[in-house]
Coordinates of C-alpha atoms and ligand atoms in Angstrom, one line a residue:
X1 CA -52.7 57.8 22.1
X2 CA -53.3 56.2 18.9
X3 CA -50.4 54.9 16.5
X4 CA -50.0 56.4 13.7
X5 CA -50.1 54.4 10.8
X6 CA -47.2 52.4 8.9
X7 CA -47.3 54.6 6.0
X8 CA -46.9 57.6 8.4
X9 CA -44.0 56.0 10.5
X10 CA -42.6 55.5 7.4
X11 CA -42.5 58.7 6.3
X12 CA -41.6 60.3 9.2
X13 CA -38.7 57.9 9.0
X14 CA -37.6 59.2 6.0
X15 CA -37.7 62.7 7.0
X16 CA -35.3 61.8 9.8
X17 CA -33.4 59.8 7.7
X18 CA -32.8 62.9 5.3
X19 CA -32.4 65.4 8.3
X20 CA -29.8 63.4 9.7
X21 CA -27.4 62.9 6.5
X22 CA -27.5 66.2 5.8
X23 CA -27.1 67.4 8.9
X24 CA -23.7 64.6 8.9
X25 CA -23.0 66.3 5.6
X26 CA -23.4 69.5 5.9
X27 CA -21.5 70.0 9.3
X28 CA -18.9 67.9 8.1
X29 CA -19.3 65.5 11.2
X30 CA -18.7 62.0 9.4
X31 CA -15.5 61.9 10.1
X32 CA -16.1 62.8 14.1
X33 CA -16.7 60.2 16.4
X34 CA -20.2 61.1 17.0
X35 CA -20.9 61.1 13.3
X36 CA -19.1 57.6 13.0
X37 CA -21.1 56.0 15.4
X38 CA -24.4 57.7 14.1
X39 CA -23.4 55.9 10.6
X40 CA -22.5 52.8 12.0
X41 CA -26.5 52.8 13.8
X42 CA -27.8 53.4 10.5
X43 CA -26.1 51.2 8.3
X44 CA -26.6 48.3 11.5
X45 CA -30.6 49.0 11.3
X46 CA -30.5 49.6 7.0
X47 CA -28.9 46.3 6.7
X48 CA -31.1 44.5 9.3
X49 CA -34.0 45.6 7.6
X50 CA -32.7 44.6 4.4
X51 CA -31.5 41.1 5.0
X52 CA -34.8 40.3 6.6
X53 CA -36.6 40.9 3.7
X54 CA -33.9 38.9 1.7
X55 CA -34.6 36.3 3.7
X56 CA -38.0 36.0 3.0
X57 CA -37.2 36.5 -1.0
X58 CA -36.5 33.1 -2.1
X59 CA -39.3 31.4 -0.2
X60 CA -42.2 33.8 -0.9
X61 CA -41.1 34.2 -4.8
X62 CA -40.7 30.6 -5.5
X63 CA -44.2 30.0 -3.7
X64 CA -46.1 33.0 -5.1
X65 CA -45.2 32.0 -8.7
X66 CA -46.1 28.4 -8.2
X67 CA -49.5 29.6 -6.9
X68 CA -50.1 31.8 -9.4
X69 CA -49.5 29.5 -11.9
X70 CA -51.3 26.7 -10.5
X71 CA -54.2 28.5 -10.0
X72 CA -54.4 29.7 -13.7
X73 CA -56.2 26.6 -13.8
X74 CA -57.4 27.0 -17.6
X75 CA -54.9 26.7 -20.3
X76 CA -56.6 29.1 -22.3
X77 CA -56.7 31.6 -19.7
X78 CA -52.7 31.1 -18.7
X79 CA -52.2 32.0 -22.2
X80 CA -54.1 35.1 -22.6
X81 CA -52.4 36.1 -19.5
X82 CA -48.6 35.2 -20.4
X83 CA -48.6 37.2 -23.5
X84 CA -50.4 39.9 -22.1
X85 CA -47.8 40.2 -19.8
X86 CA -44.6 39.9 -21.7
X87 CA -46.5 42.8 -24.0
X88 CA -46.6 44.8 -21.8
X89 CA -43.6 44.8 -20.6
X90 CA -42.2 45.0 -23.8
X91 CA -44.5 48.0 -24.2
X92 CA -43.9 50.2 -21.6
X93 CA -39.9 49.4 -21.7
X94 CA -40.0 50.5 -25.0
X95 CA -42.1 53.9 -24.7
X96 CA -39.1 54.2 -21.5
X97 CA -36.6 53.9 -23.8
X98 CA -38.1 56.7 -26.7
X99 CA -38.5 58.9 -23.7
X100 CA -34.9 58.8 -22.5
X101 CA -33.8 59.4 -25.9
X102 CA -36.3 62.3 -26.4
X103 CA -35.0 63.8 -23.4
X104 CA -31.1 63.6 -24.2
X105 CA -32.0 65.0 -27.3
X106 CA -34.1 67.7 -26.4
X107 CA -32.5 68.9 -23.4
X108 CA -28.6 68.0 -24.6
X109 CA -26.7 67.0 -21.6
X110 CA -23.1 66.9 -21.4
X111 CA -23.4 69.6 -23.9
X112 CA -20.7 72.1 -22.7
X113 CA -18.5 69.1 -21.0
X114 CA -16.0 66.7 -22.6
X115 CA -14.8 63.0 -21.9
X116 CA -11.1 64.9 -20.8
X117 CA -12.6 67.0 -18.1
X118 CA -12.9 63.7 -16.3
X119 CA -9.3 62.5 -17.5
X120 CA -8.8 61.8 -13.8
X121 CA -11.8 59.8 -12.6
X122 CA -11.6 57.5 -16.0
X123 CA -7.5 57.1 -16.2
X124 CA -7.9 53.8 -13.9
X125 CA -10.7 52.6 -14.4
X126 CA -10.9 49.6 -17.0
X127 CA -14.7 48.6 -17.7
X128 CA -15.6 44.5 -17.7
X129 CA -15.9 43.8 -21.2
X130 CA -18.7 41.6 -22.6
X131 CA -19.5 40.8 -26.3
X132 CA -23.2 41.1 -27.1
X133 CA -22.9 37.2 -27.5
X134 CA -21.5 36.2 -24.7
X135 CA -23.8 38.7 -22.8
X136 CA -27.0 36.4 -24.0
X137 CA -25.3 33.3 -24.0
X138 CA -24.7 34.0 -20.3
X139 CA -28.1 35.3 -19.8
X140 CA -29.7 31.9 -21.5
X141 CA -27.5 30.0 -19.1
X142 CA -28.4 31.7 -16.5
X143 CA -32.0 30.9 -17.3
X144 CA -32.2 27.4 -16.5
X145 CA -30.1 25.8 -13.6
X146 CA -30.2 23.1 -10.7
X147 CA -33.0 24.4 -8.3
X148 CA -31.1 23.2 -5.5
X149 CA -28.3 25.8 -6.0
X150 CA -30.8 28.5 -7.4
X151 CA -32.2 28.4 -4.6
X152 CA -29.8 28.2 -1.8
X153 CA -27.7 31.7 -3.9
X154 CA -31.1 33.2 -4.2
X155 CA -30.8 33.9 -8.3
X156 CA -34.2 34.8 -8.9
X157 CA -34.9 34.7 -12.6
X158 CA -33.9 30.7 -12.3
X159 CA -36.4 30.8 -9.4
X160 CA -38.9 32.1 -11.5
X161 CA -38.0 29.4 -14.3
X162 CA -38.1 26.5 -12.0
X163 CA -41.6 27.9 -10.0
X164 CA -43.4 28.3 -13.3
X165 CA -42.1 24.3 -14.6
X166 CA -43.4 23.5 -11.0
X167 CA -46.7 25.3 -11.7
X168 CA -47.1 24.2 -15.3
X169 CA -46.7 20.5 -13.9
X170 CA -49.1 21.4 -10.9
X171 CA -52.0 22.3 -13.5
X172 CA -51.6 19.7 -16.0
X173 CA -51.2 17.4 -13.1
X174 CA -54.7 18.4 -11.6
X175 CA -56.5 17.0 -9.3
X176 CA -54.0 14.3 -8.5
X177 CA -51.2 16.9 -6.7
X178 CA -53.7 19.3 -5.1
X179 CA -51.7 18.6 -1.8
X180 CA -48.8 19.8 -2.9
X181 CA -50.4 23.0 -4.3
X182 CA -52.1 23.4 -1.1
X183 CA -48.9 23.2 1.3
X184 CA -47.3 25.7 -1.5
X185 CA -50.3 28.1 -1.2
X186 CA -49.9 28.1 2.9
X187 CA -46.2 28.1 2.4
X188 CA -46.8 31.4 0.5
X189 CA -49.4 32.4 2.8
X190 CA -46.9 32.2 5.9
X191 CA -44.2 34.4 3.9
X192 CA -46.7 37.2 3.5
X193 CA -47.1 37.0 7.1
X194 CA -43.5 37.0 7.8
X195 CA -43.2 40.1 5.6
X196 CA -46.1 42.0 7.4
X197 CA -44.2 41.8 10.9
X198 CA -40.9 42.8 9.0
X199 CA -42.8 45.8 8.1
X200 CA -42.4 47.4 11.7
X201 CA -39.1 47.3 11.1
X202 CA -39.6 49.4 8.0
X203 CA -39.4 53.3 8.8
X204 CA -36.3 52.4 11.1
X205 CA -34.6 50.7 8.5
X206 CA -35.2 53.1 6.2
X207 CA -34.6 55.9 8.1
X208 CA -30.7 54.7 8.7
X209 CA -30.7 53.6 4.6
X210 CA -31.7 57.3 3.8
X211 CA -29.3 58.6 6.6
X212 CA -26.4 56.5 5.0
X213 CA -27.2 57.6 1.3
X214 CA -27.8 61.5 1.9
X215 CA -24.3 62.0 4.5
X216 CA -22.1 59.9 1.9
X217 CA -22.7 61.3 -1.5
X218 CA -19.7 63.9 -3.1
X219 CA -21.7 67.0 -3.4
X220 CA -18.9 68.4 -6.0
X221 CA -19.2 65.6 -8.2
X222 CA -22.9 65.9 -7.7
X223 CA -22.6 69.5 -9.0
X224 CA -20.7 68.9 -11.6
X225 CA -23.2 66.5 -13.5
X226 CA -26.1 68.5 -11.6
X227 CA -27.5 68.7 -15.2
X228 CA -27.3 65.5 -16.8
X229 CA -29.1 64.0 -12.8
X230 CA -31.8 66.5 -13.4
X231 CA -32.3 65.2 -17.0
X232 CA -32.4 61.4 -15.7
X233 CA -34.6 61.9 -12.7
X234 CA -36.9 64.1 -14.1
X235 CA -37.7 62.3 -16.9
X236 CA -37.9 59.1 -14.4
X237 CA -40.1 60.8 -12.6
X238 CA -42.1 61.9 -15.9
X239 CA -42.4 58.1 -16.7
X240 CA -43.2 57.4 -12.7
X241 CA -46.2 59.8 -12.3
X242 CA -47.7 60.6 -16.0
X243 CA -46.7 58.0 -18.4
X244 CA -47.7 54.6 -16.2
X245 CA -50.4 56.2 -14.0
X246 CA -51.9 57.3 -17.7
X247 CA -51.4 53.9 -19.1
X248 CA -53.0 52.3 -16.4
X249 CA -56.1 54.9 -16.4
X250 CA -56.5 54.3 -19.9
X251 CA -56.7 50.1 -19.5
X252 CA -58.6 50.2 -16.0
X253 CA -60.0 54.1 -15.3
X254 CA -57.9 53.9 -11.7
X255 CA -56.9 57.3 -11.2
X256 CA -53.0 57.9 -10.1
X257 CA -54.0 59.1 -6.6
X258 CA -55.5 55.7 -5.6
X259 CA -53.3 53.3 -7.5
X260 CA -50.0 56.0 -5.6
X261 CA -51.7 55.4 -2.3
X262 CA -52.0 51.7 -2.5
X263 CA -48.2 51.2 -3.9
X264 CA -46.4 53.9 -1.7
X265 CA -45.1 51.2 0.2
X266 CA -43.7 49.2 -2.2
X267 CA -42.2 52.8 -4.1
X268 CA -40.3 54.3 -0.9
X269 CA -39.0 50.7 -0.1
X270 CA -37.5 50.5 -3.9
X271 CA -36.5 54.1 -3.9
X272 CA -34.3 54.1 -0.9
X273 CA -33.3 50.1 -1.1
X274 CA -32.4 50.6 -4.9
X275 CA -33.7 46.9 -5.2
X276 CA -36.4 45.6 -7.2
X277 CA -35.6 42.1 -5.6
X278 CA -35.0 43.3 -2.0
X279 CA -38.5 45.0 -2.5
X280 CA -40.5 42.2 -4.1
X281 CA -42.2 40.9 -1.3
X282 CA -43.4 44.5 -0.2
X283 CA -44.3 44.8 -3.8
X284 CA -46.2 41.7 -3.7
X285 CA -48.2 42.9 -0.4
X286 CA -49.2 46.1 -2.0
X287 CA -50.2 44.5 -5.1
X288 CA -52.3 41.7 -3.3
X289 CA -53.5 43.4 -0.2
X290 CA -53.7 47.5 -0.9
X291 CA -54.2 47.1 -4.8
X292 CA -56.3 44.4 -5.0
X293 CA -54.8 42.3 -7.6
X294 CA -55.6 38.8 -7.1
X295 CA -53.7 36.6 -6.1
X296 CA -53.1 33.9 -9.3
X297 CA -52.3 36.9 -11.4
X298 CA -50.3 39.1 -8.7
X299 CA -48.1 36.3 -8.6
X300 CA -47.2 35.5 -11.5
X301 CA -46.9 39.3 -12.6
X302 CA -45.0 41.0 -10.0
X303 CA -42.1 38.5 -9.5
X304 CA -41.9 37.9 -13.2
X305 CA -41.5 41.7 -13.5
X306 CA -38.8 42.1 -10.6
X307 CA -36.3 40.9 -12.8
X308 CA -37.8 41.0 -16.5
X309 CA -39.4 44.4 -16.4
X310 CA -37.9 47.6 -15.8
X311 CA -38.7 51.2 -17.5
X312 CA -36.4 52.6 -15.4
X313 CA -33.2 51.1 -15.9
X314 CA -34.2 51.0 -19.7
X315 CA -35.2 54.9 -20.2
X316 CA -31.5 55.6 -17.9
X317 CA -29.7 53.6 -20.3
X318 CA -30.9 55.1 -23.2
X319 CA -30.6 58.9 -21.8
X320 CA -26.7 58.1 -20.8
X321 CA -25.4 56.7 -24.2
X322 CA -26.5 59.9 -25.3
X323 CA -24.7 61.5 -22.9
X324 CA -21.4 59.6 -22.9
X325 CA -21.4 60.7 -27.0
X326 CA -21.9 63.8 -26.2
X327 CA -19.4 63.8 -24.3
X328 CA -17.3 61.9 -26.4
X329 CA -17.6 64.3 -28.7
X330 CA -19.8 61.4 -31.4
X331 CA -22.8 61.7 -33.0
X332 CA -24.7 58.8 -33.2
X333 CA -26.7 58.2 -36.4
X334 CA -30.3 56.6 -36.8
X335 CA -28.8 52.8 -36.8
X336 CA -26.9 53.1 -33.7
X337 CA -29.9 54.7 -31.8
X338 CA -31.7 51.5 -32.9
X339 CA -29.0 49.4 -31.6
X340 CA -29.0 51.1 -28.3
X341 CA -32.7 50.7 -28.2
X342 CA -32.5 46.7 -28.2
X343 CA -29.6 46.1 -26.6
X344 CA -31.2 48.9 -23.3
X345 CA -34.2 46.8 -23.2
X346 CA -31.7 43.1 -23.3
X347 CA -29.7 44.8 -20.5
X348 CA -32.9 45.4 -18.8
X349 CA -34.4 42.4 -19.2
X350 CA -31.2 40.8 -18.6
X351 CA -30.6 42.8 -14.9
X352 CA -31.4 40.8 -11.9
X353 CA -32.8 43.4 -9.8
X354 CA -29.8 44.4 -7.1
X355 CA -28.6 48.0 -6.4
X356 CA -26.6 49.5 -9.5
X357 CA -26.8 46.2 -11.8
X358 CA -27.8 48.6 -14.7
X359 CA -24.5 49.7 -14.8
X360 CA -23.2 46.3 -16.0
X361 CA -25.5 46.2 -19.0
X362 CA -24.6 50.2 -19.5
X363 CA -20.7 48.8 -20.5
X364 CA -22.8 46.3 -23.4
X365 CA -24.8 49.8 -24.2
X366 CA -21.9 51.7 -24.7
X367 CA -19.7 48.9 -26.0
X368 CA -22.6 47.7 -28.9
X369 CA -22.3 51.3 -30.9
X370 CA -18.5 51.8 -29.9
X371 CA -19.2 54.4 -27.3
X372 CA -15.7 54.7 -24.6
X373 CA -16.6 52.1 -21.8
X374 CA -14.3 54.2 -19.3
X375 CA -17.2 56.4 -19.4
X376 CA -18.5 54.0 -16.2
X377 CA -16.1 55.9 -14.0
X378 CA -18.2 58.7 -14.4
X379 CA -21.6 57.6 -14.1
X380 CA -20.4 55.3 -11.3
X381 CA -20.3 57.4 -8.6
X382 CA -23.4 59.2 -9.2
X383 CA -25.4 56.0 -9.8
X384 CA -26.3 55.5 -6.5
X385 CA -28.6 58.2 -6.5
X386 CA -29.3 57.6 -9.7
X387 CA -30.8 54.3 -8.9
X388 CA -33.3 55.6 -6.5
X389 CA -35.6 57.1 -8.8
X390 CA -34.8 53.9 -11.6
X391 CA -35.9 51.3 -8.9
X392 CA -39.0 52.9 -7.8
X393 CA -40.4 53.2 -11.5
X394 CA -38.9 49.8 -12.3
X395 CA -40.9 48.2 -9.5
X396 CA -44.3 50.7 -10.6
X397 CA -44.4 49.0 -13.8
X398 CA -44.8 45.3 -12.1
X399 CA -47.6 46.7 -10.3
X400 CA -49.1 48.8 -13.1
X401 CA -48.7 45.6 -15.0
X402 CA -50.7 43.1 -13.1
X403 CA -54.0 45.6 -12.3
X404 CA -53.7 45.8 -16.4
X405 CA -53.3 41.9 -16.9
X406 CA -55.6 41.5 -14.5
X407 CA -58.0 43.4 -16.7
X408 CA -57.7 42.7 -19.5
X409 CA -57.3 38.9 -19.1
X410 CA -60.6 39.2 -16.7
X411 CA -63.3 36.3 -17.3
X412 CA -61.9 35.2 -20.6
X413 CA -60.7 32.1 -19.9
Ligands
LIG1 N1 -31.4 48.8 -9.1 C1 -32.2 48.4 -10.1 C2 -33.3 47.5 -9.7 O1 -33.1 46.8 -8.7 C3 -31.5 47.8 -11.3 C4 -30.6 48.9 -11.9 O2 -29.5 49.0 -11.4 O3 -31.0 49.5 -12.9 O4 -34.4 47.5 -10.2

């Protein structure tokens, strides 16, 4: 009999995954041994899947962007691409954050609820402060570090810094180092490979990550806030499949179906991982190998965007300061909606891309237009699910973004 295909095992992974934590959930068998040991297999096979792909991260990003880079060979041409790239993300995190707002304010969550109804969740709970100014001053610090330790504790956006110095040097360096840009393009070469076998793994591992998340959430809690979730994922979803597939019809005439068909991997592994990073080098397969993206500007795009660009975390962050001054009981004025819109799209920016990072930057949201910080205890313990639908559209816009650079950037060097 023939195998199905990856995308199918995959699927039928996650319907297993789902079937099982509900059927843990429902028949309240998580706390009976055979429930317990049914966790402990998922979370064993979640976690192997996902620290495989972690350790391919550091290897394959700092390669792929030094490749990319190196290959932009003309300086005009790495130009046109750069700011095409930093526009659109700019763009389309912007047009995240108007719709998050639009939503809040059309469909009013929290309306009905009040900050005291929750006087028990946020009694305890004392949010990290942070400054605006201490928030970038860390973030610039961040930026630039030894590569040595950047790379050994795997912080990506220094990764990124350090592989595009590299690459910069590589090109202006020409023909003289075309070694070392060939070992670098078989390193990356060999990383893609690695990830292609850690793919088998893939509907197993994401079968027990889906098991874990469905059998562990609070289904009161979830009820309680059902309305304010609906809000969030819905109009995730709305930016998901009509505003980026649209965007990227108008730039390139791919329809959705076909650019969805080539990226599913890459979106299921994001949705149920709730990690741009974990998911970057399945992102940077689908882009290179089912999308077609080439390789120079794939690779500088896609791991640039893993921790610059994210429409979801930006459109979420918008849509809950709304909501936590709602239910505050605070109407925010013109001015502070501006606020919130730059400082959503700093925190964004600013996110490395982990599981529930967004809420960090949330506390500088609420904290920039003196919104109650101890709000976090309540969107805390819904954020995991929260984060599913955030991750998957974060990690569509890095792939959106390079078929558009890629267009719009092609022959004019
Ligand atoms: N989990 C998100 C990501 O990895 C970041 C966030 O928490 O918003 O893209």
């Amino acid at each position: 009999m023939k195998r199905p295909s990856l995308n199918t095992q995959i699927l039928i992974g996650c319907l297993l995954g789902v079937a099982g934590g509900l059927w843990l959930s429902q028949s309240g068998q998580t706390s009976e041994p055979i429930g317990q040991n049914t966790l402990y297999g998922a979370k064993l096979l979640g976690n192997l899947f996902l620290d495989l792909l972690r350790m391919i991260l550091v290897p394959l990003v700092f390669s792929s962007i030094v490749v990319g880079v190196a290959n932009l060979r003309a300086h005009a041409q790495m130009h046109r691409v750069w700011t095409t790239t930093l526009a659109f993300f700019f763009a389309t995190m912007g047009i995240a954050i108007v719709i998050g707002f639009g939503a809040a304010h059309l469909f009013r969550p929290g309306e009905g609820l009040h900050l005291d109804m929750f006087a028990e969740a946020t009694r305890n709970y004392q949010a990290r402060q942070m400054p605006l100014p201490d928030y970038i001053a860390q973030f610039l610090r961040g930026l630039f570090q030894n590569p040595f330790k950047a790379l050994a504790q795997g912080e990506i956006l220094a990764i990124v810094i350090i592989a595009l110095f590299l690459g910069i040097a590589l090109v202006a360096g020409g023909e003289r180092y075309r070694n070392i840009r060939v070992l670098i393009e078989e390193l990356q070469e060999l990383c893609l490979r690695i990830v292609g076998w850690i793919m088998y793994l893939a509907p197993l591992g994401l079968a027990g990550l889906l098991l874990q998340l469905v059998a562990t959430q609070d289904s009161q809690l979830l009820l309680s806030l059902g309305h304010f979730i609906l809000i969030v994922t819905g109009t995730t979803l709305f930016h998901g499949l009509v505003v980026l597939p649209g965007i990227l019809w108008a730039f390139t005439g791919m329809s959705p179906l076909r650019f969805l068909k080539g990226a599913r991997e890459a979106l299921i592994t994001a949705f149920i991982t709730s990690s741009s990073a974990a998911t970057l080098p399945v992102t940077l397969r689908c882009t290179e190998q089912h999308l077609h993206v080439k390789k120079d500007i794939a690779n500088f795009v896609v791991p640039l965007g893993a921790t610059v660009n994210m429409d979801g975390t930006a459109l979420y962050e918008a849509a809950a300061a709304l909501f936590v001054a709602r239910l505050a009981g605070i109407e925010l004025d013109l001015a502070s909606q501006l606020v919130i819109f730059f400082v959503a799209m700093l925190g964004a920016i600013g996110a490395p891309g982990i599981p529930s990072v967004g809420m960090l930057s949330m506390v500088l949201v609420l904290q920039s237009v003196g919104l109650p910080t101890e709000a976090i205890a309540i969107l805390l313990p819904i954020d995991r699910l929260l984060d599913t639908t955030r991750t998957a559209v974060n990690v569509e816009g890095d792939m959106v973004g390079s078929l558009i650079v890629q267009k719009l950037t092609a022959g004019k060097a």
